[in-house]
PDB file of C-alpha atoms in Angstrom:
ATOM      1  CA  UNK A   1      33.839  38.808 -22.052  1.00  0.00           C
ATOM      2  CA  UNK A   2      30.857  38.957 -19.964  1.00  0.00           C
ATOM      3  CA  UNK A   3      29.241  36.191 -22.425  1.00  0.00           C
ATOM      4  CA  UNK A   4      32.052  34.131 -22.153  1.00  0.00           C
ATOM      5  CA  UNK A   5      32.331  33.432 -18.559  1.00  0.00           C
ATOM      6  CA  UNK A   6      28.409  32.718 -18.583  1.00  0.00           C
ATOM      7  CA  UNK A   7      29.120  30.525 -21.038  1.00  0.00           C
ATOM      8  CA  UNK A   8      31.987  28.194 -19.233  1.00  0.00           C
ATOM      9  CA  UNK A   9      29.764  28.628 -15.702  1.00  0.00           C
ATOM     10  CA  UNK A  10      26.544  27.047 -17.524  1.00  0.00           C
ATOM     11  CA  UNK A  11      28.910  24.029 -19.462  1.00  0.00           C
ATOM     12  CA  UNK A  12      30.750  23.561 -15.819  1.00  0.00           C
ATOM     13  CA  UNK A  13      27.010  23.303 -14.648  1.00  0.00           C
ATOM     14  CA  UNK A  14      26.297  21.213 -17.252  1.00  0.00           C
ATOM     15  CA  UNK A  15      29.019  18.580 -16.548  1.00  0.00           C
ATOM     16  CA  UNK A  16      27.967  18.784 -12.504  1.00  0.00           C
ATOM     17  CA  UNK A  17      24.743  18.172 -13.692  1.00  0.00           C
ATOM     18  CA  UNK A  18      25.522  15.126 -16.023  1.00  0.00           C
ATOM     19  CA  UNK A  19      27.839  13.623 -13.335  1.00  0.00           C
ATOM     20  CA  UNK A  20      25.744  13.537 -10.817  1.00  0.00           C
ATOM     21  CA  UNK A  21      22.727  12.195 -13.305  1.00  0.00           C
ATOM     22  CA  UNK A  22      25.271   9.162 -14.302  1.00  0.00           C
ATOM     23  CA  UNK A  23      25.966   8.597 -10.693  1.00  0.00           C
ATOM     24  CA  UNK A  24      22.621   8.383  -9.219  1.00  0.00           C
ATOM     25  CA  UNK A  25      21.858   6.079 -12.333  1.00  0.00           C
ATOM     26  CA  UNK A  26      24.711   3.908 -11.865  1.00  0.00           C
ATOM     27  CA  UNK A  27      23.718   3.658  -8.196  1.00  0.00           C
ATOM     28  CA  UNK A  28      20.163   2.372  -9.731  1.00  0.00           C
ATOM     29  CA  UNK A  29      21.776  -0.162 -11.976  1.00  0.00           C
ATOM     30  CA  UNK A  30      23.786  -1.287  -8.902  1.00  0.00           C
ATOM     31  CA  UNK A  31      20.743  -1.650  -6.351  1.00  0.00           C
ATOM     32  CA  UNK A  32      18.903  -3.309  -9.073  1.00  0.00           C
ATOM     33  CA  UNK A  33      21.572  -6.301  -9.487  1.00  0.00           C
ATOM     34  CA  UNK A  34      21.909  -6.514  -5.939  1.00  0.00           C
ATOM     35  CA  UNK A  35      18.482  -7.064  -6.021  1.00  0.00           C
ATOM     36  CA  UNK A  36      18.280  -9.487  -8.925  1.00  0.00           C
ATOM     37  CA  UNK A  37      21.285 -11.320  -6.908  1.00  0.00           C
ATOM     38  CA  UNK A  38      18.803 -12.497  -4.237  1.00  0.00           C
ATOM     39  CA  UNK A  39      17.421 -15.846  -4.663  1.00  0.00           C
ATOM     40  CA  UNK A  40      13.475 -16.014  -5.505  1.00  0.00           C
ATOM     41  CA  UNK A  41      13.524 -18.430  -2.425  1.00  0.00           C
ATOM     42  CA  UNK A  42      14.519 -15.615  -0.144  1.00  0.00           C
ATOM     43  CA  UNK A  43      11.831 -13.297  -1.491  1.00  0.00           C
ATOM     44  CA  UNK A  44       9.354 -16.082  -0.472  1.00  0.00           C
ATOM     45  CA  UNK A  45      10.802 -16.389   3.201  1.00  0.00           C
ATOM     46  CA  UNK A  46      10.206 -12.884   3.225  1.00  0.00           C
ATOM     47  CA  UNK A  47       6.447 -12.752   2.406  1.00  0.00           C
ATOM     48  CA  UNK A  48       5.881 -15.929   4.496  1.00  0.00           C
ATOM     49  CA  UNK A  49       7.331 -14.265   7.323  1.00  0.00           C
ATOM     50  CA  UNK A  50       5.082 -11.071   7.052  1.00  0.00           C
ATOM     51  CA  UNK A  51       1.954 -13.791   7.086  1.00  0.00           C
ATOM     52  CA  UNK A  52       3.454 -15.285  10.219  1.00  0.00           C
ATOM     53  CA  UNK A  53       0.335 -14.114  12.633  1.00  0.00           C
ATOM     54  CA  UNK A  54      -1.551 -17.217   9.878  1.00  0.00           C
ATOM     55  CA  UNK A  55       0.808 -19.848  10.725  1.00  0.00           C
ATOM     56  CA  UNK A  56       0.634 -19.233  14.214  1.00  0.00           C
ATOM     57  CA  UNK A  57      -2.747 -19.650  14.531  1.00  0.00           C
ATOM     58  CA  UNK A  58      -2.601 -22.621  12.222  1.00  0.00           C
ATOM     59  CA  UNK A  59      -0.230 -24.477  14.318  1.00  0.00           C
ATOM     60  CA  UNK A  60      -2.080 -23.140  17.608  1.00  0.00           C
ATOM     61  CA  UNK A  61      -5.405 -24.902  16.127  1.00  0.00           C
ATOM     62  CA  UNK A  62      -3.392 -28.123  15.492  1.00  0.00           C
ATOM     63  CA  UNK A  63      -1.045 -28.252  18.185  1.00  0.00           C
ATOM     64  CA  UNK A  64      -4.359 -27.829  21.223  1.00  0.00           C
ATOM     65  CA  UNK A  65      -6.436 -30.815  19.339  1.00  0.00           C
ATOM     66  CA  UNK A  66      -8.767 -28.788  17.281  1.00  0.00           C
ATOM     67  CA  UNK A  67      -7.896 -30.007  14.283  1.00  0.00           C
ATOM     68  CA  UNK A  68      -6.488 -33.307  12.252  1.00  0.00           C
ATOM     69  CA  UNK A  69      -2.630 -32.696  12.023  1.00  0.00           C
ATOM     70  CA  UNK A  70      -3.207 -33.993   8.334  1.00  0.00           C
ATOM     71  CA  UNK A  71      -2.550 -30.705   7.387  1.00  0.00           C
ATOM     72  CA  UNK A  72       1.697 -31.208   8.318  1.00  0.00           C
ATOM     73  CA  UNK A  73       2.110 -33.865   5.558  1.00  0.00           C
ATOM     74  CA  UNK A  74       0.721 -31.817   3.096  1.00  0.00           C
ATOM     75  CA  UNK A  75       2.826 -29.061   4.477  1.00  0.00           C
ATOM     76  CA  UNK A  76       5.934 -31.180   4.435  1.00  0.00           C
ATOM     77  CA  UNK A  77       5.195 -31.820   0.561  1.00  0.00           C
ATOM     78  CA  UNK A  78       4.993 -28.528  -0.159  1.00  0.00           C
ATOM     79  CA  UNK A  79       8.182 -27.712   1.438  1.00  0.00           C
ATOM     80  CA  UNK A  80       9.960 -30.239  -0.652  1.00  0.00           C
ATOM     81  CA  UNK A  81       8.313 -29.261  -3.696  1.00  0.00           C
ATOM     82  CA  UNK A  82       9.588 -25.850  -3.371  1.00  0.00           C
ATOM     83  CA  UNK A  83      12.841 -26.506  -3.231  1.00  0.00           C
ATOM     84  CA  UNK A  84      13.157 -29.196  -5.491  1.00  0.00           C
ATOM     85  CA  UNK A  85      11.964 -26.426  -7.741  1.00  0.00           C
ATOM     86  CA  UNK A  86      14.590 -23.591  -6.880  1.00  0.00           C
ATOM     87  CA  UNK A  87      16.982 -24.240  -9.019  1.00  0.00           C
ATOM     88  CA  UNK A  88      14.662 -23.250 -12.051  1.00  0.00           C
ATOM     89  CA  UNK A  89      13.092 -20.342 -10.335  1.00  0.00           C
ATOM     90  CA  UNK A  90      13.357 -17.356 -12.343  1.00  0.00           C
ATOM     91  CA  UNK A  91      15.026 -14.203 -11.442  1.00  0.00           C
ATOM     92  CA  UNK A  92      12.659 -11.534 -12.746  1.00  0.00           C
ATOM     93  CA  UNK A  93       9.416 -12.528 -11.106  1.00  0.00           C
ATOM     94  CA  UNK A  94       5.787 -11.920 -13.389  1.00  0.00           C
ATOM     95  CA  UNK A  95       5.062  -8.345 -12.374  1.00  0.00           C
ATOM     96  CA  UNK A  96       1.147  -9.447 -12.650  1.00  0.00           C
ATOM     97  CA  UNK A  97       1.580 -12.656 -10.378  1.00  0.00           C
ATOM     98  CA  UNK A  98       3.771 -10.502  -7.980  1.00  0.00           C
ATOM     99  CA  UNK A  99       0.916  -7.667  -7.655  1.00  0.00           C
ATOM    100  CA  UNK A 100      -2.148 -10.327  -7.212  1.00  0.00           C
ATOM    101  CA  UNK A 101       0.394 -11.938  -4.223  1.00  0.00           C
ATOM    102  CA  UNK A 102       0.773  -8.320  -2.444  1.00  0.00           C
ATOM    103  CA  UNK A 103      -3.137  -7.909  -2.872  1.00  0.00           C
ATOM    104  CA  UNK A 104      -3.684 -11.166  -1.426  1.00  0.00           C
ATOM    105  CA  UNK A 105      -1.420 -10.764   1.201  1.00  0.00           C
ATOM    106  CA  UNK A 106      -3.212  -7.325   2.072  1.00  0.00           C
ATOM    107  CA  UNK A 107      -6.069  -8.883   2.066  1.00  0.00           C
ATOM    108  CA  UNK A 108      -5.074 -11.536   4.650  1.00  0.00           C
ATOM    109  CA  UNK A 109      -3.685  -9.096   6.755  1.00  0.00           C
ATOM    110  CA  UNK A 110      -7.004  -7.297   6.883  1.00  0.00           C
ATOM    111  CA  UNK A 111      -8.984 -10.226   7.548  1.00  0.00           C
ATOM    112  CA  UNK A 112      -7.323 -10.963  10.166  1.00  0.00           C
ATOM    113  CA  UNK A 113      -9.695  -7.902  11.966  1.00  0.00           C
ATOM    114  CA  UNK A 114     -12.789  -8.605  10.335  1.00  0.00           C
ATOM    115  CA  UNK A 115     -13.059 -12.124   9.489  1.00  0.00           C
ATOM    116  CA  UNK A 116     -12.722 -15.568  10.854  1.00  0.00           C
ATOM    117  CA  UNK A 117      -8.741 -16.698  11.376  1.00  0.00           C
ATOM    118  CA  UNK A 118      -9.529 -19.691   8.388  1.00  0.00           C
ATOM    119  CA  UNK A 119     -10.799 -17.185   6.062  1.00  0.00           C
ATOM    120  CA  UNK A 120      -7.519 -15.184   6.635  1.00  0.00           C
ATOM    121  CA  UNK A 121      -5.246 -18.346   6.882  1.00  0.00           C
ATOM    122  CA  UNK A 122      -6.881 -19.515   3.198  1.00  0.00           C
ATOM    123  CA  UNK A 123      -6.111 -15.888   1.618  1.00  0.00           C
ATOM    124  CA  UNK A 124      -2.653 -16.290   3.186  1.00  0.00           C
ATOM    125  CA  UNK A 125      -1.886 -19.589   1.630  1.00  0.00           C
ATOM    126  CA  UNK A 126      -3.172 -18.435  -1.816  1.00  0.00           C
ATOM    127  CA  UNK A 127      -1.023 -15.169  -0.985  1.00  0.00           C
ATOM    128  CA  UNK A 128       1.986 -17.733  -0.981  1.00  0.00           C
ATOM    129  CA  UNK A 129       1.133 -19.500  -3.554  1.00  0.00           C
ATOM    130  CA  UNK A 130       0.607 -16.699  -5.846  1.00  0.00           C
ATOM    131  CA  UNK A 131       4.236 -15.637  -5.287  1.00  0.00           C
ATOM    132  CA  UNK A 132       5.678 -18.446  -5.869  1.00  0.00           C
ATOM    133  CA  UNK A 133       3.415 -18.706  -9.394  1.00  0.00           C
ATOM    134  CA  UNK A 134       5.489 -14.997  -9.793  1.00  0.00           C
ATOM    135  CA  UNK A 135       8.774 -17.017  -9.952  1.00  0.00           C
ATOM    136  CA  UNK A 136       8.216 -20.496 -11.510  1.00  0.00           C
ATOM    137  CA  UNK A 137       9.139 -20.621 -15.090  1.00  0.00           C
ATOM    138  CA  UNK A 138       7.153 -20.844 -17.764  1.00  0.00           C
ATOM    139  CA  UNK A 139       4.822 -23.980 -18.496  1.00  0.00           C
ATOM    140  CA  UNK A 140       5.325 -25.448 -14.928  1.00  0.00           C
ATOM    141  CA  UNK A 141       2.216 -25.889 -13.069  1.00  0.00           C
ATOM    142  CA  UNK A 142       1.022 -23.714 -10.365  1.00  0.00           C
ATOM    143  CA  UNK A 143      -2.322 -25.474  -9.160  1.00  0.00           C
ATOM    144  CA  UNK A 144      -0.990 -28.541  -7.428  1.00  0.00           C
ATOM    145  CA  UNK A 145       1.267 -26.369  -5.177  1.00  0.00           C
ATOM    146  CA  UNK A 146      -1.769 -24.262  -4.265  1.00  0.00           C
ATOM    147  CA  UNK A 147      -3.675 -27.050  -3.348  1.00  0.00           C
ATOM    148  CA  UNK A 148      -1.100 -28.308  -1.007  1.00  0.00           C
ATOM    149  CA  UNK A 149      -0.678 -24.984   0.734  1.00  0.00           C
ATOM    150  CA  UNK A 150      -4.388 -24.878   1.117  1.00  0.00           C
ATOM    151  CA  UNK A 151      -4.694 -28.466   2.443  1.00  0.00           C
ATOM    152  CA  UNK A 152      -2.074 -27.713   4.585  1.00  0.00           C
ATOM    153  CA  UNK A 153      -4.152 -25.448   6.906  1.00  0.00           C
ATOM    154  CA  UNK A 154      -6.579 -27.476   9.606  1.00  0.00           C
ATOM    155  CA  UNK A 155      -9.187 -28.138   7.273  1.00  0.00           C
ATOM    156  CA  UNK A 156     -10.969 -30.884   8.428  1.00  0.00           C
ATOM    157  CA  UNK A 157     -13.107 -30.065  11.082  1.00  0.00           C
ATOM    158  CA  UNK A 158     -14.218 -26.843   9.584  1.00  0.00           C
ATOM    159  CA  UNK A 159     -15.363 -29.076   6.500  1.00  0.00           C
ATOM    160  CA  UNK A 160     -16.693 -31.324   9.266  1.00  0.00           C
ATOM    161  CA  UNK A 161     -19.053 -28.875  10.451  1.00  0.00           C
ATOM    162  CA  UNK A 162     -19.987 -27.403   7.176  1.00  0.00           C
ATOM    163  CA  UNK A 163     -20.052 -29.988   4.967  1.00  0.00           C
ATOM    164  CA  UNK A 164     -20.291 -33.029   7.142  1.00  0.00           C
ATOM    165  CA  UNK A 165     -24.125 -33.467   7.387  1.00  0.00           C
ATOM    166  CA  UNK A 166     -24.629 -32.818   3.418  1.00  0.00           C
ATOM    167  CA  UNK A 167     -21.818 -35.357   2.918  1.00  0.00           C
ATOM    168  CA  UNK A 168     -23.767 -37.690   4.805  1.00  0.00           C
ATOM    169  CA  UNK A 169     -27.293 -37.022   3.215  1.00  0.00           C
ATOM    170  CA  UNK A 170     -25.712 -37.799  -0.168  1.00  0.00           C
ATOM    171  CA  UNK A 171     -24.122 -40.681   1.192  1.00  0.00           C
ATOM    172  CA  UNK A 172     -27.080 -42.442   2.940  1.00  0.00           C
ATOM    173  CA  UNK A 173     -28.928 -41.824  -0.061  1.00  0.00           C
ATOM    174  CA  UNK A 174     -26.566 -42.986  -2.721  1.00  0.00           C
ATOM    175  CA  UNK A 175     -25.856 -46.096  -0.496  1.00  0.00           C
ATOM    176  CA  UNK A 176     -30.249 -46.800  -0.383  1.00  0.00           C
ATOM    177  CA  UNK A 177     -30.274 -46.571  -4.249  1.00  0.00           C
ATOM    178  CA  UNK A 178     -27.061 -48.642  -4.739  1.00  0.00           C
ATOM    179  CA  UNK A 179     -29.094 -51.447  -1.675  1.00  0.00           C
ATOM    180  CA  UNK A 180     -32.199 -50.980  -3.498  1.00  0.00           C
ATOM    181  CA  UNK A 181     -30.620 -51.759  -6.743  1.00  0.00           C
ATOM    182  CA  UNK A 182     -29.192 -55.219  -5.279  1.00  0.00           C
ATOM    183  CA  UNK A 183     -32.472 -56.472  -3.797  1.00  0.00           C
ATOM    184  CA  UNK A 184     -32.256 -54.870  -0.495  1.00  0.00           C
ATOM    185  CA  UNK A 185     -35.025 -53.307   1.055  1.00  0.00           C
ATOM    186  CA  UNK A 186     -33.886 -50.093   1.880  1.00  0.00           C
ATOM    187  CA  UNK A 187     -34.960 -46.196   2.683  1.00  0.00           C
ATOM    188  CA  UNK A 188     -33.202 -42.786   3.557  1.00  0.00           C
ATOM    189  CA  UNK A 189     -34.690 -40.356   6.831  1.00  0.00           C
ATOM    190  CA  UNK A 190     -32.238 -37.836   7.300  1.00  0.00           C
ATOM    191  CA  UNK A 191     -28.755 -38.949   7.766  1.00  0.00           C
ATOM    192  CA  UNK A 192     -30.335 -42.169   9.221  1.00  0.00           C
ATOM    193  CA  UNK A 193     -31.026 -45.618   7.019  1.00  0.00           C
ATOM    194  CA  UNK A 194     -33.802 -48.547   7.607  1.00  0.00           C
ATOM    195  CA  UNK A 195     -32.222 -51.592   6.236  1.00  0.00           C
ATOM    196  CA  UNK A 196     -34.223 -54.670   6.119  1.00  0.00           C
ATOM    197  CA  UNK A 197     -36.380 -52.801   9.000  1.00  0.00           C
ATOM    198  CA  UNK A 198     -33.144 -51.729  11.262  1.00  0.00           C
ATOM    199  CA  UNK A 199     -32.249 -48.184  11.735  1.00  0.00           C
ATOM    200  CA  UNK A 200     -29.215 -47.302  10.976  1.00  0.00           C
ATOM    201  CA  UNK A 201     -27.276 -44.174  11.534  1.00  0.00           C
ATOM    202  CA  UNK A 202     -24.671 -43.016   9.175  1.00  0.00           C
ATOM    203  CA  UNK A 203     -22.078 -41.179  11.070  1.00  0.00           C
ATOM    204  CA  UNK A 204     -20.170 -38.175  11.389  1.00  0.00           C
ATOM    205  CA  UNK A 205     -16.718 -40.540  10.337  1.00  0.00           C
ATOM    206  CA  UNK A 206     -19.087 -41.909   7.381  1.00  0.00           C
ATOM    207  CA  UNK A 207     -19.473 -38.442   6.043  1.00  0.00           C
ATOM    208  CA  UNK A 208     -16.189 -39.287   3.949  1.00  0.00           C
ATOM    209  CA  UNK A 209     -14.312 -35.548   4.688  1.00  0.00           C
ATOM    210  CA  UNK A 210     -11.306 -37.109   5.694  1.00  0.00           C
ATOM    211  CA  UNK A 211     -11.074 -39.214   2.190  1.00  0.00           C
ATOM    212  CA  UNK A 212     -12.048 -36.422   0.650  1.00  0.00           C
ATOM    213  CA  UNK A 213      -8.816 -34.465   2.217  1.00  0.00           C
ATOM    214  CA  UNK A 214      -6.674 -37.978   1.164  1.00  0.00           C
ATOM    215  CA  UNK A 215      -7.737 -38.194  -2.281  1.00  0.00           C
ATOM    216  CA  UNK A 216      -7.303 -34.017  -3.194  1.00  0.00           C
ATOM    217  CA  UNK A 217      -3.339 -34.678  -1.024  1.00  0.00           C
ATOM    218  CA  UNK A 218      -2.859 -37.212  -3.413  1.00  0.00           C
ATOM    219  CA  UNK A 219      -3.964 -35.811  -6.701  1.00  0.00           C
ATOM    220  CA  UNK A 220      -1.727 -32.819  -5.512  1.00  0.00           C
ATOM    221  CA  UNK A 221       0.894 -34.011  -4.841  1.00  0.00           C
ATOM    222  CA  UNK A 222       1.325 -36.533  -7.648  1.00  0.00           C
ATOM    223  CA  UNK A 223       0.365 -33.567 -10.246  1.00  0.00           C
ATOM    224  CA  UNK A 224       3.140 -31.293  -8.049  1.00  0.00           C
ATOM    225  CA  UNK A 225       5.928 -33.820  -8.434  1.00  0.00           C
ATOM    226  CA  UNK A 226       5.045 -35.529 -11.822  1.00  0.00           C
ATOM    227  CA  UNK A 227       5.359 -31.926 -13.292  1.00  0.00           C
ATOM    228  CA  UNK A 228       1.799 -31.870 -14.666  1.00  0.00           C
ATOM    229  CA  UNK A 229      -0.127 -28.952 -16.325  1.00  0.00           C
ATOM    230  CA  UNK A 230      -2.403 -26.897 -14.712  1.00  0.00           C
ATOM    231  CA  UNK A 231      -4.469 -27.589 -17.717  1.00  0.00           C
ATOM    232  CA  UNK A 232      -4.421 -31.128 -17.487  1.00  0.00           C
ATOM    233  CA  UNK A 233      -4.729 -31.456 -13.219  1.00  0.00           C
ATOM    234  CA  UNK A 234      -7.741 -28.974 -13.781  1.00  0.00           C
ATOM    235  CA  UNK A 235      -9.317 -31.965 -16.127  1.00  0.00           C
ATOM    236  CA  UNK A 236      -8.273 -34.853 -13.400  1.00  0.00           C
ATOM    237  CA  UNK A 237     -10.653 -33.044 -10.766  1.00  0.00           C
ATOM    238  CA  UNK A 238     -14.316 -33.743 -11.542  1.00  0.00           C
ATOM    239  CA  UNK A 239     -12.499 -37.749 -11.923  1.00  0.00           C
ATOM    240  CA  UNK A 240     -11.131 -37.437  -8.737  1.00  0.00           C
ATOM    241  CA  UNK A 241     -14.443 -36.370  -6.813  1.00  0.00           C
ATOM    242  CA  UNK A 242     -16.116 -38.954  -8.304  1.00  0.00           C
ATOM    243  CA  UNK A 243     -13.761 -41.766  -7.485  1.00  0.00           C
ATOM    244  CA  UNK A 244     -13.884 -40.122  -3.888  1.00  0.00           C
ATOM    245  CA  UNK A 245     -17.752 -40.040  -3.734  1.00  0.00           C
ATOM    246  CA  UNK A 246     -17.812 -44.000  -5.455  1.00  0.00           C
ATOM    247  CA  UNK A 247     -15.185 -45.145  -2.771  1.00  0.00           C
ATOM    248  CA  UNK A 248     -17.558 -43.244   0.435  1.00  0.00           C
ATOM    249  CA  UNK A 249     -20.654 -44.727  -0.794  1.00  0.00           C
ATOM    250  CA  UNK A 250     -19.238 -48.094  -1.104  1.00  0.00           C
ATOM    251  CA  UNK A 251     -17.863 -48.024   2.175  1.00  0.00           C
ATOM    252  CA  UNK A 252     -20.664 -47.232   4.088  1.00  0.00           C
ATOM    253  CA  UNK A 253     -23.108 -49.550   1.953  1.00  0.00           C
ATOM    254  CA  UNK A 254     -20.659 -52.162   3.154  1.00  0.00           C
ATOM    255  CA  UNK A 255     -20.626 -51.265   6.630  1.00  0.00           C
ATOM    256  CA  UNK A 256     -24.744 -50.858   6.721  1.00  0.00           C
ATOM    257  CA  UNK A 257     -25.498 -54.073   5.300  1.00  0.00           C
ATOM    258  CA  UNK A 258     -23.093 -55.880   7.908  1.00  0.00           C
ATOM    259  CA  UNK A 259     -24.661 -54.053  10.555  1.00  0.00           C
ATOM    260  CA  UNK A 260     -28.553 -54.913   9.153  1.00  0.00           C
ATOM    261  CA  UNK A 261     -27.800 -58.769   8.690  1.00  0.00           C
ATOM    262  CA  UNK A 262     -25.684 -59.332  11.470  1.00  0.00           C
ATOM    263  CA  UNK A 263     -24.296 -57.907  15.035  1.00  0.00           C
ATOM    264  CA  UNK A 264     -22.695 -54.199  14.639  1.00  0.00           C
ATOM    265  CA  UNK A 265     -19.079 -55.000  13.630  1.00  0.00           C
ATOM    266  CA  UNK A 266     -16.429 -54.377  15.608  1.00  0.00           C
ATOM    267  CA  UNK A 267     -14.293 -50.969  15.983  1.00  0.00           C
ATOM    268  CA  UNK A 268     -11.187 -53.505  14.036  1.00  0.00           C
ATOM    269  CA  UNK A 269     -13.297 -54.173  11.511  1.00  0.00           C
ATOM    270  CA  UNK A 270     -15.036 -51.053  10.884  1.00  0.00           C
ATOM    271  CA  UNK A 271     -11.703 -49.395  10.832  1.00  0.00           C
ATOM    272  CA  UNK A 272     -10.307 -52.422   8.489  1.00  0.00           C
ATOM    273  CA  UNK A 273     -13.352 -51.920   6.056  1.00  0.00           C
ATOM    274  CA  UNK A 274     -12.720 -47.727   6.208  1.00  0.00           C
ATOM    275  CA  UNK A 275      -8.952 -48.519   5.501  1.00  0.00           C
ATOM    276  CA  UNK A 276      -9.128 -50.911   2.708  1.00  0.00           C
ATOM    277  CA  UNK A 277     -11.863 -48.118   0.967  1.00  0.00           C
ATOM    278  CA  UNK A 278      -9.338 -45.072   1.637  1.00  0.00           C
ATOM    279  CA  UNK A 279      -6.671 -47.564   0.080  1.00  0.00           C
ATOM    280  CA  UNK A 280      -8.327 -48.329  -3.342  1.00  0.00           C
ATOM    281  CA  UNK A 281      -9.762 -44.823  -3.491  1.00  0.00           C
ATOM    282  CA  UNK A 282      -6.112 -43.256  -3.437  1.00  0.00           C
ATOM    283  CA  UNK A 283      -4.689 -45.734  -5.510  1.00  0.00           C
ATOM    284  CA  UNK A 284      -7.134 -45.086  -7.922  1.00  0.00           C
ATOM    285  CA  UNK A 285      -6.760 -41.327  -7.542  1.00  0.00           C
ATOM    286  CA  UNK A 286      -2.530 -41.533  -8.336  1.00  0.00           C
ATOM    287  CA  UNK A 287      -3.647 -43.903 -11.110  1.00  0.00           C
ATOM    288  CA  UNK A 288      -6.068 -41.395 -12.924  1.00  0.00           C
ATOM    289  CA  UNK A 289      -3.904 -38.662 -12.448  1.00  0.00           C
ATOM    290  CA  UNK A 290      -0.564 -40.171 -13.719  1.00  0.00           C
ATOM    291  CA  UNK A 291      -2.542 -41.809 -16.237  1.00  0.00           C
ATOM    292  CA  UNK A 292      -2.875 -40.834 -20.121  1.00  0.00           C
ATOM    293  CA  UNK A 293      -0.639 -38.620 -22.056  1.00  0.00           C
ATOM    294  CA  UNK A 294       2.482 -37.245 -20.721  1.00  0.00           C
ATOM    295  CA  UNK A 295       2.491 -35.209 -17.966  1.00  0.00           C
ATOM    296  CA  UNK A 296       3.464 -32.137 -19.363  1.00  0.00           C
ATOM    297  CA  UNK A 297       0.376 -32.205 -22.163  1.00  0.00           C
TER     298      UNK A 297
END
């Protein structure tokens, strides 16, 4: 008898047992839809509102002067980008893209203690970008998108101050051999050219950053919304810095040889003769990248 009632007590233990197991797993089976049920898009507001000390600064830096505002086109592309692509997002993010996007997003949160605010605003934007490379589908490109969200940070006058005088260097002296070449008697000192026996500075705006910025925003967002491989962008690149490094040279070659043979031209003209270059160096950019196979190749 004893036996017995043991018995029925551990099977009515049993069945407690099992009940409440299939509860708390149906309860994890429900959670987990309700997740599933919220749009990738969401998830993204979410992470770009824990970043939100990044934009701030970003818009502070822009918003006082510091910086070109070049950086709220590119922004505005990326922003239509995105949700042109949320219909096709997927609703299982890639559990590998999803982990490098919390690292990077630790990682800009930490910087913003130890290292400059760009440095942390950069790892933020990649941060971004990385999640959304979590949800995209399969065989979209990634790249593009992270170039906009990079080039949508104030840029330019950091490269300015970095890379301005190098970009210069090169310039002067690509613009002496390309003088030379044509029968012009021409020699580099610095950042400074003697043409024809008249010095000749070549300038911070000469330095070609700002095309530089133009050309990459183009290539970007042409790859971005022609659907292109990251595969394929990653082969337009070394094409693109070329055409941008071409277009620089020519322009200031231009504008030395005026200024050697003749009166320094005007501000309309030097702007006319920077404009026209920028022109045919971005309509050469869309034209390389939408050129060749199809976009998806």
């Amino acid at each position: 008898m004893a036996r017995a009632a043991r018995r029925r007590r551990h099977r009515r233990r049993d069945r407690r047992v099992a009940s409440a197991a299939g509860l708390s797993v149906h309860k994890v089976i429900a959670t987990s839809r309700r997740l599933d049920a919220v749009p990738p898009i969401a998830w993204l507001a979410l992470q770009a509102a824990a970043l939100w000390t990044h934009w701030r600064w970003a818009a502070a830096r822009v918003g006082d002067g510091s910086d070109d505002p070049l950086g709220v086109v590119a922004l505005a592309a990326l922003l239509w980008a995105v949700l042109r692509l949320a219909p096709a997002l997927r609703g299982q993010p890639r559990l590998g893209w999803l982990a490098t996007a919390l690292g990077l997003s630790i990682a800009a949160t930490v910087a913003t203690f130890i290292a400059a605010p760009l440095i942390g605003a950069l790892l933020a934007a990649l941060a971004l970008a990385t999640g959304l490379r979590a949800f995209m589908p399969a065989g979209r490109a990634s790249l593009p998108l992270a170039g906009l969200a990079v080039l949508a940070l104030p840029l330019v006058s950091s490269l300015q101050f970095y890379a301005g005088y190098p970009l210069r260097v090169l310039t002067a002296q690509l613009s002496t051999w390309g003088l030379q070449l044509a029968g012009v008697a021409a020699a580099r000192s610095g950042s400074a050219m003697t043409v024809e026996g008249r010095l000749i500075i070549v300038d911070a705006p000469c330095s070609g950053v700002q095309m530089v910025w133009m050309a990459y925003f183009c290539a970007c967002a042409v790859a971005a919304f022609g659907d292109m491989s990251d595969r394929r962008f990653i082969a337009k690149l070394p094409w693109i810095g070329l055409i941008v490094l071409s277009g620089n040279v020519l322009r200031n070659s231009v504008l030395v040889l005026l200024e050697a043979r003749h009166a320094a031209p005007s501000d309309a003209v030097h702007q006319g003769i920077g404009l026209v270059a920028l022109a045919l160096v971005c309509a050469a950019v869309v034209a390389v990248v939408r050129g060749g196979r199809d976009a998806r190749a």
